Amino acid sequence: MHKSFSHGGRILSLAKQMDVSFESILDFSASINPLGVSPLVKKAVAAAMKLAGHYPEAGSPSLCQALAQYHSIPVETIAVANGSTELIHLIPRLFRRAAGRALIIAPAFSEYTNSLHLAGWEYSYLNLSHTDGFTLNTAALAEELAKGYDICFFCNPGNPTGHLYTPEEIETVYWLSKSSGCFFVLDEAFIDFKEDFSAKALIPASDSGMILRSMTKFFGFPGIRVGYAIASSEVTSRIKRFLPPWNVGVIQQAAAIAALSDLKHCRETIEFVEKERRSLTDAFAKMSGLTVFECSANYLLVRLDNGMTADRLQNELLKELILIRNCSNFEGLDNRFFRVAVKGKAENKKLLQAIAGALKNSSIPFS
């Protein structure tokens, strides 16, 4: 039985439910660039409005070219989509069969499971353990893959764990998948914070895998849906045959191209997030009743060790209009785990004070 497919970032619906303005809610449930969108993106979006009366470029060739230049990879290895989730739901269709079998290395983004469930595929999990920091046991993976799978899903850095796997570890997973006849799907939605760890030079070298990339998190515009795949030209050609011709609109394409051009904003984002993440990690580490996990992206996974549940903590924080991500619906995690985005210093301070207050006021004694 699968867990629910709920997500973070539900601030608009929550504001309506609570009858408050969405601006009044501090949303730590969605891991979005705390610096916001680049100023160049705002200008590009405004300028693109004059194109709203026309169809966008089918297949987003200008954006593909911009991505190829940004990553220094061949343009034919890129396929652009309306967010990486569009690609996730397309993947089972690439195999031209009624059903197949997939392995998900968990904890993981629930849309992998959702896409497989809707497509009628079977799926199993290889759960990584929080007790050893979500390290990957390649021997256990090889043993599991030997049971026979069509697809293997893996995320680097892990979501929601934040664990960063080395290029050598990713290469091992890739070759284990390939040697077992399994198509390897590597989700690099948060790799922008550690771009040197990307497998974009490895995966496109054969037709045995693909990389998923998102422009939601690092570039800070989840409301403007843009994602893309990096794979061999054969694989991207297959992907493009399944995508609608105008799946990415003129405003989306303009925003993405502008974001890629602002390298200064990219550098400032990395520096800002690293500094604030370290500060937030240190503050959590000093709190009694919590365990914080090392992360390489713009969020932190935290475990409650004092008997309080993530449900209860989430509800307590909502009273102060602070929203966190309850991670109990992630396969391999339970109701002790929650995730928070890394935001600015003042916002992070407010979060820490609210969590400290909730823990202090809990009637459950600390362990």
PDB file of C-alpha atoms in Angstrom, residues 33-267:
ATOM      1  CA  ASN A  33      15.140  30.047  -3.371  1.00  0.00           C
ATOM      2  CA  PRO A  34      14.977  32.412  -0.352  1.00  0.00           C
ATOM      3  CA  LEU A  35      16.291  35.283  -2.488  1.00  0.00           C
ATOM      4  CA  GLY A  36      13.321  34.937  -4.821  1.00  0.00           C
ATOM      5  CA  VAL A  37      13.461  35.197  -8.593  1.00  0.00           C
ATOM      6  CA  SER A  38      16.194  37.058 -10.418  1.00  0.00           C
ATOM      7  CA  PRO A  39      15.413  40.698 -11.311  1.00  0.00           C
ATOM      8  CA  LEU A  40      16.084  39.679 -14.921  1.00  0.00           C
ATOM      9  CA  VAL A  41      13.251  37.148 -14.708  1.00  0.00           C
ATOM     10  CA  LYS A  42      10.791  39.799 -13.587  1.00  0.00           C
ATOM     11  CA  LYS A  43      11.742  41.992 -16.547  1.00  0.00           C
ATOM     12  CA  ALA A  44      11.549  39.095 -18.974  1.00  0.00           C
ATOM     13  CA  VAL A  45       8.118  38.035 -17.746  1.00  0.00           C
ATOM     14  CA  ALA A  46       6.773  41.573 -18.138  1.00  0.00           C
ATOM     15  CA  ALA A  47       8.233  41.836 -21.652  1.00  0.00           C
ATOM     16  CA  ALA A  48       6.871  38.413 -22.633  1.00  0.00           C
ATOM     17  CA  MET A  49       3.299  39.543 -22.009  1.00  0.00           C
ATOM     18  CA  LYS A  50       3.250  41.079 -25.481  1.00  0.00           C
ATOM     19  CA  LEU A  51       3.692  37.540 -26.841  1.00  0.00           C
ATOM     20  CA  ALA A  52       0.755  36.140 -24.900  1.00  0.00           C
ATOM     21  CA  GLY A  53      -1.459  36.473 -27.962  1.00  0.00           C
ATOM     22  CA  HIS A  54       0.746  34.062 -29.907  1.00  0.00           C
ATOM     23  CA  TYR A  55       1.578  30.389 -29.665  1.00  0.00           C
ATOM     24  CA  PRO A  56       4.931  29.622 -28.016  1.00  0.00           C
ATOM     25  CA  GLU A  57       7.789  27.925 -29.825  1.00  0.00           C
ATOM     26  CA  ALA A  58       6.881  24.246 -29.999  1.00  0.00           C
ATOM     27  CA  GLY A  59       9.519  22.187 -28.260  1.00  0.00           C
ATOM     28  CA  SER A  60      11.106  25.301 -26.690  1.00  0.00           C
ATOM     29  CA  PRO A  61      14.181  25.357 -28.994  1.00  0.00           C
ATOM     30  CA  SER A  62      15.483  28.714 -27.711  1.00  0.00           C
ATOM     31  CA  LEU A  63      15.259  27.507 -24.121  1.00  0.00           C
ATOM     32  CA  CYS A  64      16.934  24.216 -25.065  1.00  0.00           C
ATOM     33  CA  GLN A  65      19.789  26.224 -26.576  1.00  0.00           C
ATOM     34  CA  ALA A  66      20.096  28.342 -23.425  1.00  0.00           C
ATOM     35  CA  LEU A  67      20.168  25.212 -21.259  1.00  0.00           C
ATOM     36  CA  ALA A  68      22.786  23.600 -23.501  1.00  0.00           C
ATOM     37  CA  GLN A  69      24.990  26.673 -23.141  1.00  0.00           C
ATOM     38  CA  TYR A  70      24.422  26.867 -19.374  1.00  0.00           C
ATOM     39  CA  HIS A  71      25.414  23.235 -18.851  1.00  0.00           C
ATOM     40  CA  SER A  72      27.953  22.969 -21.695  1.00  0.00           C
ATOM     41  CA  ILE A  73      26.172  19.934 -23.143  1.00  0.00           C
ATOM     42  CA  PRO A  74      24.773  19.176 -26.634  1.00  0.00           C
ATOM     43  CA  VAL A  75      21.369  20.728 -27.284  1.00  0.00           C
ATOM     44  CA  GLU A  76      19.976  17.433 -28.564  1.00  0.00           C
ATOM     45  CA  THR A  77      20.400  15.940 -25.071  1.00  0.00           C
ATOM     46  CA  ILE A  78      17.712  18.254 -23.629  1.00  0.00           C
ATOM     47  CA  ALA A  79      13.913  17.976 -23.590  1.00  0.00           C
ATOM     48  CA  VAL A  80      11.900  20.762 -21.911  1.00  0.00           C
ATOM     49  CA  ALA A  81       8.675  20.147 -20.005  1.00  0.00           C
ATOM     50  CA  ASN A  82       6.013  21.902 -17.971  1.00  0.00           C
ATOM     51  CA  GLY A  83       7.864  21.140 -14.748  1.00  0.00           C
ATOM     52  CA  SER A  84       9.785  17.937 -14.058  1.00  0.00           C
ATOM     53  CA  THR A  85       6.570  16.370 -12.754  1.00  0.00           C
ATOM     54  CA  GLU A  86       5.268  16.284 -16.333  1.00  0.00           C
ATOM     55  CA  LEU A  87       8.295  14.162 -17.205  1.00  0.00           C
ATOM     56  CA  ILE A  88       7.822  11.894 -14.186  1.00  0.00           C
ATOM     57  CA  HIS A  89       4.284  11.077 -15.320  1.00  0.00           C
ATOM     58  CA  LEU A  90       5.480  10.546 -18.878  1.00  0.00           C
ATOM     59  CA  ILE A  91       8.227   8.037 -18.027  1.00  0.00           C
ATOM     60  CA  PRO A  92       6.049   4.888 -17.813  1.00  0.00           C
ATOM     61  CA  ARG A  93       4.678   5.665 -21.294  1.00  0.00           C
ATOM     62  CA  LEU A  94       8.190   5.602 -22.791  1.00  0.00           C
ATOM     63  CA  PHE A  95       8.267   1.845 -22.429  1.00  0.00           C
ATOM     64  CA  ARG A  96       5.262   1.203 -24.702  1.00  0.00           C
ATOM     65  CA  ARG A  97       3.801  -1.485 -22.487  1.00  0.00           C
ATOM     66  CA  ALA A  98       0.637  -1.835 -20.454  1.00  0.00           C
ATOM     67  CA  ALA A  99       2.558  -2.256 -17.208  1.00  0.00           C
ATOM     68  CA  GLY A 100       6.045  -2.748 -15.838  1.00  0.00           C
ATOM     69  CA  ARG A 101       7.952  -2.919 -12.599  1.00  0.00           C
ATOM     70  CA  ALA A 102       9.890  -0.114 -10.923  1.00  0.00           C
ATOM     71  CA  LEU A 103      12.223   0.244  -7.952  1.00  0.00           C
ATOM     72  CA  ILE A 104      12.204   3.462  -5.921  1.00  0.00           C
ATOM     73  CA  ILE A 105      15.154   4.208  -3.643  1.00  0.00           C
ATOM     74  CA  ALA A 106      13.414   5.847  -0.698  1.00  0.00           C
ATOM     75  CA  PRO A 107      12.665   8.158   1.047  1.00  0.00           C
ATOM     76  CA  ALA A 108      11.711   9.855  -2.190  1.00  0.00           C
ATOM     77  CA  PHE A 109       9.429  12.325  -3.939  1.00  0.00           C
ATOM     78  CA  SER A 110       5.928  10.806  -3.919  1.00  0.00           C
ATOM     79  CA  GLU A 111       5.198  11.628  -7.568  1.00  0.00           C
ATOM     80  CA  TYR A 112       7.386   8.694  -8.662  1.00  0.00           C
ATOM     81  CA  THR A 113       4.932   6.393  -6.933  1.00  0.00           C
ATOM     82  CA  ASN A 114       1.917   8.388  -8.086  1.00  0.00           C
ATOM     83  CA  SER A 115       2.939   8.205 -11.753  1.00  0.00           C
ATOM     84  CA  LEU A 116       3.525   4.458 -11.533  1.00  0.00           C
ATOM     85  CA  HIS A 117       0.275   3.901  -9.645  1.00  0.00           C
ATOM     86  CA  LEU A 118      -1.745   5.780 -12.282  1.00  0.00           C
ATOM     87  CA  ALA A 119       0.006   3.879 -15.089  1.00  0.00           C
ATOM     88  CA  GLY A 120      -0.817   0.525 -13.505  1.00  0.00           C
ATOM     89  CA  TRP A 121       2.815  -0.374 -12.835  1.00  0.00           C
ATOM     90  CA  GLU A 122       4.098  -2.444  -9.941  1.00  0.00           C
ATOM     91  CA  TYR A 123       6.656  -0.783  -7.690  1.00  0.00           C
ATOM     92  CA  SER A 124       8.846  -1.647  -4.723  1.00  0.00           C
ATOM     93  CA  TYR A 125      11.019   0.381  -2.384  1.00  0.00           C
ATOM     94  CA  LEU A 126      14.590   0.076  -1.223  1.00  0.00           C
ATOM     95  CA  ASN A 127      14.455   2.087   1.991  1.00  0.00           C
ATOM     96  CA  LEU A 128      17.567   3.915   3.162  1.00  0.00           C
ATOM     97  CA  SER A 129      17.831   4.286   6.931  1.00  0.00           C
ATOM     98  CA  HIS A 130      18.063   7.438   9.014  1.00  0.00           C
ATOM     99  CA  THR A 131      20.161   5.490  11.526  1.00  0.00           C
ATOM    100  CA  ASP A 132      23.195   5.675   9.220  1.00  0.00           C
ATOM    101  CA  GLY A 133      22.387   9.043   7.641  1.00  0.00           C
ATOM    102  CA  PHE A 134      20.640   7.565   4.579  1.00  0.00           C
ATOM    103  CA  THR A 135      23.845   6.128   3.161  1.00  0.00           C
ATOM    104  CA  LEU A 136      23.497   3.856   0.142  1.00  0.00           C
ATOM    105  CA  ASN A 137      24.277   0.140   0.485  1.00  0.00           C
ATOM    106  CA  THR A 138      25.260  -0.813  -3.064  1.00  0.00           C
ATOM    107  CA  ALA A 139      25.338  -4.522  -2.233  1.00  0.00           C
ATOM    108  CA  ALA A 140      21.716  -4.366  -1.075  1.00  0.00           C
ATOM    109  CA  LEU A 141      20.826  -2.404  -4.203  1.00  0.00           C
ATOM    110  CA  ALA A 142      22.487  -4.974  -6.475  1.00  0.00           C
ATOM    111  CA  GLU A 143      20.605  -7.757  -4.703  1.00  0.00           C
ATOM    112  CA  GLU A 144      17.299  -5.942  -5.144  1.00  0.00           C
ATOM    113  CA  LEU A 145      17.893  -5.067  -8.807  1.00  0.00           C
ATOM    114  CA  ALA A 146      18.629  -8.729  -9.508  1.00  0.00           C
ATOM    115  CA  LYS A 147      14.938  -9.412  -8.844  1.00  0.00           C
ATOM    116  CA  GLY A 148      14.164  -7.702 -12.154  1.00  0.00           C
ATOM    117  CA  TYR A 149      12.985  -4.131 -12.691  1.00  0.00           C
ATOM    118  CA  ASP A 150      12.297  -1.926 -15.707  1.00  0.00           C
ATOM    119  CA  ILE A 151      12.987   1.437 -14.001  1.00  0.00           C
ATOM    120  CA  CYS A 152      14.997   2.584 -10.980  1.00  0.00           C
ATOM    121  CA  PHE A 153      14.243   6.011  -9.457  1.00  0.00           C
ATOM    122  CA  PHE A 154      16.867   7.804  -7.378  1.00  0.00           C
ATOM    123  CA  CYS A 155      17.201  11.412  -6.203  1.00  0.00           C
ATOM    124  CA  ASN A 156      20.439  13.337  -5.581  1.00  0.00           C
ATOM    125  CA  PRO A 157      20.535  15.227  -3.272  1.00  0.00           C
ATOM    126  CA  GLY A 158      17.916  13.115  -1.541  1.00  0.00           C
ATOM    127  CA  ASN A 159      14.467  14.605  -1.076  1.00  0.00           C
ATOM    128  CA  PRO A 160      13.561  15.036   1.755  1.00  0.00           C
ATOM    129  CA  THR A 161      16.788  13.759   3.311  1.00  0.00           C
ATOM    130  CA  GLY A 162      19.175  16.284   1.749  1.00  0.00           C
ATOM    131  CA  HIS A 163      21.921  13.642   1.616  1.00  0.00           C
ATOM    132  CA  LEU A 164      24.380  14.294  -1.217  1.00  0.00           C
ATOM    133  CA  TYR A 165      25.727  11.224  -2.977  1.00  0.00           C
ATOM    134  CA  THR A 166      29.138  11.401  -4.634  1.00  0.00           C
ATOM    135  CA  PRO A 167      29.622  11.112  -8.406  1.00  0.00           C
ATOM    136  CA  GLU A 168      31.255   7.730  -7.747  1.00  0.00           C
ATOM    137  CA  GLU A 169      28.176   6.494  -5.866  1.00  0.00           C
ATOM    138  CA  ILE A 170      25.871   7.709  -8.626  1.00  0.00           C
ATOM    139  CA  GLU A 171      28.018   6.030 -11.258  1.00  0.00           C
ATOM    140  CA  THR A 172      27.829   2.774  -9.304  1.00  0.00           C
ATOM    141  CA  VAL A 173      24.023   2.964  -9.104  1.00  0.00           C
ATOM    142  CA  TYR A 174      23.894   3.764 -12.819  1.00  0.00           C
ATOM    143  CA  TRP A 175      26.032   0.782 -13.813  1.00  0.00           C
ATOM    144  CA  LEU A 176      24.184  -1.565 -11.460  1.00  0.00           C
ATOM    145  CA  SER A 177      20.914  -0.481 -13.068  1.00  0.00           C
ATOM    146  CA  LYS A 178      22.261  -0.728 -16.597  1.00  0.00           C
ATOM    147  CA  SER A 179      23.828  -4.159 -16.072  1.00  0.00           C
ATOM    148  CA  SER A 180      20.514  -5.494 -14.762  1.00  0.00           C
ATOM    149  CA  GLY A 181      18.631  -4.157 -17.789  1.00  0.00           C
ATOM    150  CA  CYS A 182      16.968  -1.417 -15.755  1.00  0.00           C
ATOM    151  CA  PHE A 183      16.437   2.164 -16.989  1.00  0.00           C
ATOM    152  CA  PHE A 184      17.933   4.613 -14.475  1.00  0.00           C
ATOM    153  CA  VAL A 185      16.027   7.815 -13.642  1.00  0.00           C
ATOM    154  CA  LEU A 186      18.129  10.265 -11.622  1.00  0.00           C
ATOM    155  CA  ASP A 187      16.218  13.212 -10.178  1.00  0.00           C
ATOM    156  CA  GLU A 188      18.555  16.194  -9.751  1.00  0.00           C
ATOM    157  CA  ALA A 189      15.882  18.690  -8.724  1.00  0.00           C
ATOM    158  CA  PHE A 190      18.180  20.216  -6.094  1.00  0.00           C
ATOM    159  CA  ILE A 191      21.613  19.553  -7.618  1.00  0.00           C
ATOM    160  CA  ASP A 192      21.958  23.233  -8.651  1.00  0.00           C
ATOM    161  CA  PHE A 193      23.273  23.877  -5.147  1.00  0.00           C
ATOM    162  CA  LYS A 194      26.081  21.366  -5.848  1.00  0.00           C
ATOM    163  CA  GLU A 195      26.332  21.462  -9.647  1.00  0.00           C
ATOM    164  CA  ASP A 196      29.743  19.772  -9.699  1.00  0.00           C
ATOM    165  CA  PHE A 197      28.034  16.606  -8.441  1.00  0.00           C
ATOM    166  CA  SER A 198      25.660  16.402 -11.424  1.00  0.00           C
ATOM    167  CA  ALA A 199      25.773  13.257 -13.571  1.00  0.00           C
ATOM    168  CA  LYS A 200      25.052  15.247 -16.746  1.00  0.00           C
ATOM    169  CA  ALA A 201      28.279  14.003 -18.338  1.00  0.00           C
ATOM    170  CA  LEU A 202      27.571  10.365 -17.459  1.00  0.00           C
ATOM    171  CA  ILE A 203      23.896   9.603 -18.099  1.00  0.00           C
ATOM    172  CA  PRO A 204      23.533  10.954 -21.681  1.00  0.00           C
ATOM    173  CA  ALA A 205      26.428   8.732 -22.838  1.00  0.00           C
ATOM    174  CA  SER A 206      24.025   5.813 -23.329  1.00  0.00           C
ATOM    175  CA  ASP A 207      20.310   5.141 -23.792  1.00  0.00           C
ATOM    176  CA  SER A 208      20.028   3.525 -20.354  1.00  0.00           C
ATOM    177  CA  GLY A 209      18.917   6.476 -18.269  1.00  0.00           C
ATOM    178  CA  MET A 210      17.817  10.084 -17.922  1.00  0.00           C
ATOM    179  CA  ILE A 211      18.244  13.012 -15.553  1.00  0.00           C
ATOM    180  CA  LEU A 212      15.328  15.092 -14.305  1.00  0.00           C
ATOM    181  CA  ARG A 213      15.993  18.773 -13.610  1.00  0.00           C
ATOM    182  CA  SER A 214      13.685  21.414 -12.142  1.00  0.00           C
ATOM    183  CA  MET A 215      13.787  25.209 -12.340  1.00  0.00           C
ATOM    184  CA  THR A 216      11.333  25.534  -9.453  1.00  0.00           C
ATOM    185  CA  LYS A 217      13.661  25.330  -6.492  1.00  0.00           C
ATOM    186  CA  PHE A 218      16.977  26.969  -7.275  1.00  0.00           C
ATOM    187  CA  PHE A 219      15.576  29.619  -9.612  1.00  0.00           C
ATOM    188  CA  GLY A 220      12.639  30.343  -7.333  1.00  0.00           C
ATOM    189  CA  PHE A 221       9.528  30.234  -9.516  1.00  0.00           C
ATOM    190  CA  PRO A 222       7.305  27.219  -8.737  1.00  0.00           C
ATOM    191  CA  GLY A 223       4.345  29.124 -10.135  1.00  0.00           C
ATOM    192  CA  ILE A 224       6.049  29.227 -13.544  1.00  0.00           C
ATOM    193  CA  ARG A 225       6.316  25.562 -14.450  1.00  0.00           C
ATOM    194  CA  VAL A 226       9.605  24.634 -16.159  1.00  0.00           C
ATOM    195  CA  GLY A 227      11.590  21.420 -15.944  1.00  0.00           C
ATOM    196  CA  TYR A 228      13.721  19.428 -18.342  1.00  0.00           C
ATOM    197  CA  ALA A 229      15.337  16.077 -19.020  1.00  0.00           C
ATOM    198  CA  ILE A 230      18.978  15.444 -19.850  1.00  0.00           C
ATOM    199  CA  ALA A 231      19.595  12.183 -21.696  1.00  0.00           C
ATOM    200  CA  SER A 232      20.948  10.730 -24.914  1.00  0.00           C
ATOM    201  CA  SER A 233      19.524  12.150 -28.130  1.00  0.00           C
ATOM    202  CA  GLU A 234      17.656   8.868 -28.657  1.00  0.00           C
ATOM    203  CA  VAL A 235      15.961   9.111 -25.266  1.00  0.00           C
ATOM    204  CA  THR A 236      15.132  12.828 -25.592  1.00  0.00           C
ATOM    205  CA  SER A 237      13.675  12.169 -29.055  1.00  0.00           C
ATOM    206  CA  ARG A 238      11.356   9.563 -27.517  1.00  0.00           C
ATOM    207  CA  ILE A 239      10.397  12.003 -24.750  1.00  0.00           C
ATOM    208  CA  LYS A 240       9.574  14.772 -27.229  1.00  0.00           C
ATOM    209  CA  ARG A 241       7.256  12.464 -29.167  1.00  0.00           C
ATOM    210  CA  PHE A 242       5.098  12.127 -26.060  1.00  0.00           C
ATOM    211  CA  LEU A 243       5.081  15.815 -25.077  1.00  0.00           C
ATOM    212  CA  PRO A 244       2.343  18.183 -26.289  1.00  0.00           C
ATOM    213  CA  PRO A 245       3.641  20.688 -28.890  1.00  0.00           C
ATOM    214  CA  TRP A 246       3.005  23.798 -26.756  1.00  0.00           C
ATOM    215  CA  ASN A 247       3.605  22.393 -23.282  1.00  0.00           C
ATOM    216  CA  VAL A 248       5.724  25.370 -22.140  1.00  0.00           C
ATOM    217  CA  GLY A 249       4.261  28.836 -22.690  1.00  0.00           C
ATOM    218  CA  VAL A 250       5.944  32.041 -23.841  1.00  0.00           C
ATOM    219  CA  ILE A 251       6.137  33.478 -20.311  1.00  0.00           C
ATOM    220  CA  GLN A 252       7.640  30.257 -18.950  1.00  0.00           C
ATOM    221  CA  GLN A 253      10.262  30.101 -21.682  1.00  0.00           C
ATOM    222  CA  ALA A 254      11.187  33.768 -21.265  1.00  0.00           C
ATOM    223  CA  ALA A 255      11.489  33.402 -17.482  1.00  0.00           C
ATOM    224  CA  ALA A 256      13.697  30.337 -17.751  1.00  0.00           C
ATOM    225  CA  ILE A 257      16.040  31.867 -20.344  1.00  0.00           C
ATOM    226  CA  ALA A 258      16.424  35.002 -18.228  1.00  0.00           C
ATOM    227  CA  ALA A 259      17.107  32.979 -15.074  1.00  0.00           C
ATOM    228  CA  LEU A 260      19.876  31.028 -16.793  1.00  0.00           C
ATOM    229  CA  SER A 261      21.534  34.260 -17.917  1.00  0.00           C
ATOM    230  CA  ASP A 262      21.802  35.744 -14.409  1.00  0.00           C
ATOM    231  CA  LEU A 263      24.915  33.980 -13.146  1.00  0.00           C
ATOM    232  CA  LYS A 264      25.409  36.634 -10.459  1.00  0.00           C
ATOM    233  CA  HIS A 265      22.048  35.739  -8.909  1.00  0.00           C
ATOM    234  CA  CYS A 266      23.011  32.052  -9.074  1.00  0.00           C
ATOM    235  CA  ARG A 267      26.270  32.662  -7.193  1.00  0.00           C
TER     236      ARG A 267
END
